[in-house]
Amino acid sequence: MPERRTVALVTLGCARNEVDSEELAGRLEADGWLLVDDAADADVAVVNTCGFVEAAKKDSVDALLEANDLKGHGRTQAVVAVGCMAERYGKELADALPEADGVLGFDDYTNISDRLQTILSGGHHAPHLPRDRRKLLPISPAERQSAAEAVALPGHGAEAPAEPIADLPEGLAPASGPRTLRKRLDDNPVASVKLASGCDRRCSFCAIPAFRGSFISRRPSDVLNEAKWLAEQGVREVVLVSENNTSYGKDLGDIRLLETLLGEISAIEGVERVRVSYLQPAEMRPGLIDAMTGTADVVPYFDLSFQHSAPAVLRRMRRFGSTDQFLELLGTIRDKAPQAGARSNFIVGFPGETEEDFAELERFVTNAGLDAIGVFGYSDEDGTEAATYDGKLSEDVIAERLDRLSRLAEEMTAQRAEQRIGTEVEVLIESIEDGVVEGRAGHQAPETDGLTTLTGVEAPEIGQFWRAKVTASEGVDLIAEALEQVRLPRTSGAEAPGAGE
């Protein structure tokens, strides 16, 4: 029996990319590929790139070059680029980076197995010429669902074909029956689920809509089925992701659909925590705030994309709001949930930003009480409106403001963490190493918002929830004394048919 083809997926960028990688893994496993963790053990290394900002693009190129270095020294025979950078630049990336044996766009995802086999066999798959993906769907959101089947939407897969896997090694049973089109690439008790793809906003600094396309929601049944499948895999926290979760449902005829869906997801057996990310402040509505602060098992966590707070800068960004409006929004949230978590990102040095504008942003960050803050210095992005603006600031001015706001953000988030000392939190254990038990409280999202170290835990296990009292803080991180285990694990439920590991 021939040895199975092996493939490793290296994922960069955001949680949306992680979902896309797991869909690719599901497609490849369904077609007989063996997924391995280490690129050095794979026939093909697939790098899921990020194309958002210059630093992310550099990381993607570095990852491709690192994988290329494996060729000739082990099993690796080919390196393939997929993801946002591959979609955004296509042939241009292939020409600039001959070390990549293939550059595949989103349209190649449904045929990923054939594409990799062609490349592995020494064949050539021509990289695509990038196009504005916003033009692939109707302008009217109400007309998009009927046209969606003809458009590649990574992360939207519902079920894989009910076909057996050929040439499985002895001792492995073939898959049978329909299965979720996704394979988990780790055993973390937290996983993301895509609510939608694309974005209809036209922020002048952002290129994402051009290569991710117009906004389109996934159907609630698909979201629920995937969340159920994840729960059967041992996932205890579901994180809802998209480019803009506050728009969910507008193309399905109900802009309030997320409020209903939150309760349905939280009611799934095994799902003990639901988190919503990627929220637009200008689209926050009272009903959504009520649902996020008042629905059982939905954590009051608000990932709000403020970007700036000076009205003049926001207008040039093609966004809306002001320092006082944003503070009022946060006040409304905390009136309903005083310990609610809140995070945001900010761009400094945007074209035309004055010292007065920057001072206004400092005023907002000083008074907002955010738990986590990301700060970025402005840089031109290919194809964006802002790249054509006058009033560009010097690199020295941008660097100085980046340093100033970063130091202020560090001070204010540490202060916010210190304010949580003496409060009780519910911590999901995610790591146990050398006797150190770490996890996240409700106000801490995966990867971005700090950790909580638990002390005094008896027989800790990954996936447990513990009620704990915060005793100290270190920057954005907390130290908490365990009080009691809560949300006990399920005692029933089997793995989804054909779901793999």
PDB file of N, CA, C and O in Angstrom, residues 44 48 50 83 116 144 151 158 201 212 270 332 440:
ATOM      1  N   VAL A  44       4.437  18.475   1.741  1.00  0.00           N
ATOM      2  CA  VAL A  44       4.111  19.839   1.336  1.00  0.00           C
ATOM      3  C   VAL A  44       3.878  20.685   2.583  1.00  0.00           C
ATOM      4  O   VAL A  44       3.107  20.294   3.460  1.00  0.00           O
ATOM      5  N   ASN A  48      -0.336  29.581   5.447  1.00  0.00           N
ATOM      6  CA  ASN A  48      -1.521  30.427   5.365  1.00  0.00           C
ATOM      7  C   ASN A  48      -1.111  31.836   5.790  1.00  0.00           C
ATOM      8  O   ASN A  48      -0.950  32.129   6.969  1.00  0.00           O
ATOM      9  N   CYS A  50      -0.738  36.142   6.037  1.00  0.00           N
ATOM     10  CA  CYS A  50      -1.508  37.324   6.413  1.00  0.00           C
ATOM     11  C   CYS A  50      -1.067  38.468   5.515  1.00  0.00           C
ATOM     12  O   CYS A  50       0.125  38.654   5.270  1.00  0.00           O
ATOM     13  N   GLY A  83      -3.857  31.957   1.656  1.00  0.00           N
ATOM     14  CA  GLY A  83      -4.242  32.997   2.598  1.00  0.00           C
ATOM     15  C   GLY A  83      -4.314  34.382   1.986  1.00  0.00           C
ATOM     16  O   GLY A  83      -4.274  34.577   0.772  1.00  0.00           O
ATOM     17  N   LEU A 116      -2.316  20.768  -4.675  1.00  0.00           N
ATOM     18  CA  LEU A 116      -1.096  20.330  -3.995  1.00  0.00           C
ATOM     19  C   LEU A 116      -0.486  19.114  -4.686  1.00  0.00           C
ATOM     20  O   LEU A 116       0.736  18.991  -4.791  1.00  0.00           O
ATOM     21  N   ARG A 144     -27.277  38.825  -1.941  1.00  0.00           N
ATOM     22  CA  ARG A 144     -25.994  38.119  -1.909  1.00  0.00           C
ATOM     23  C   ARG A 144     -26.116  36.628  -1.621  1.00  0.00           C
ATOM     24  O   ARG A 144     -25.335  35.831  -2.136  1.00  0.00           O
ATOM     25  N   VAL A 151     -19.223  31.808  -5.302  1.00  0.00           N
ATOM     26  CA  VAL A 151     -18.073  32.572  -4.835  1.00  0.00           C
ATOM     27  C   VAL A 151     -17.346  31.787  -3.737  1.00  0.00           C
ATOM     28  O   VAL A 151     -17.988  31.233  -2.840  1.00  0.00           O
ATOM     29  N   ALA A 158     -19.826  23.896   5.228  1.00  0.00           N
ATOM     30  CA  ALA A 158     -20.781  23.288   6.155  1.00  0.00           C
ATOM     31  C   ALA A 158     -20.472  21.808   6.341  1.00  0.00           C
ATOM     32  O   ALA A 158     -20.196  21.357   7.437  1.00  0.00           O
ATOM     33  N   ARG A 201     -17.738  48.116   4.908  1.00  0.00           N
ATOM     34  CA  ARG A 201     -17.250  49.419   5.309  1.00  0.00           C
ATOM     35  C   ARG A 201     -16.119  49.839   4.363  1.00  0.00           C
ATOM     36  O   ARG A 201     -15.453  48.998   3.763  1.00  0.00           O
ATOM     37  N   ARG A 212     -10.945  40.337   0.556  1.00  0.00           N
ATOM     38  CA  ARG A 212     -11.857  39.428   1.258  1.00  0.00           C
ATOM     39  C   ARG A 212     -13.292  39.535   0.717  1.00  0.00           C
ATOM     40  O   ARG A 212     -14.110  38.658   0.944  1.00  0.00           O
ATOM     41  N   GLY A 270     -22.114  21.400  26.235  1.00  0.00           N
ATOM     42  CA  GLY A 270     -20.663  21.405  26.170  1.00  0.00           C
ATOM     43  C   GLY A 270     -20.077  22.792  25.970  1.00  0.00           C
ATOM     44  O   GLY A 270     -18.926  23.027  26.341  1.00  0.00           O
ATOM     45  N   THR A 332     -22.365  52.983  28.898  1.00  0.00           N
ATOM     46  CA  THR A 332     -23.604  52.210  28.756  1.00  0.00           C
ATOM     47  C   THR A 332     -23.344  50.731  29.012  1.00  0.00           C
ATOM     48  O   THR A 332     -24.124  50.051  29.697  1.00  0.00           O
ATOM     49  N   ARG A 440      -7.643  31.938  31.175  1.00  0.00           N
ATOM     50  CA  ARG A 440      -8.158  33.262  30.861  1.00  0.00           C
ATOM     51  C   ARG A 440      -9.479  33.494  31.572  1.00  0.00           C
ATOM     52  O   ARG A 440     -10.331  32.610  31.624  1.00  0.00           O
TER      53      ARG A 440
END
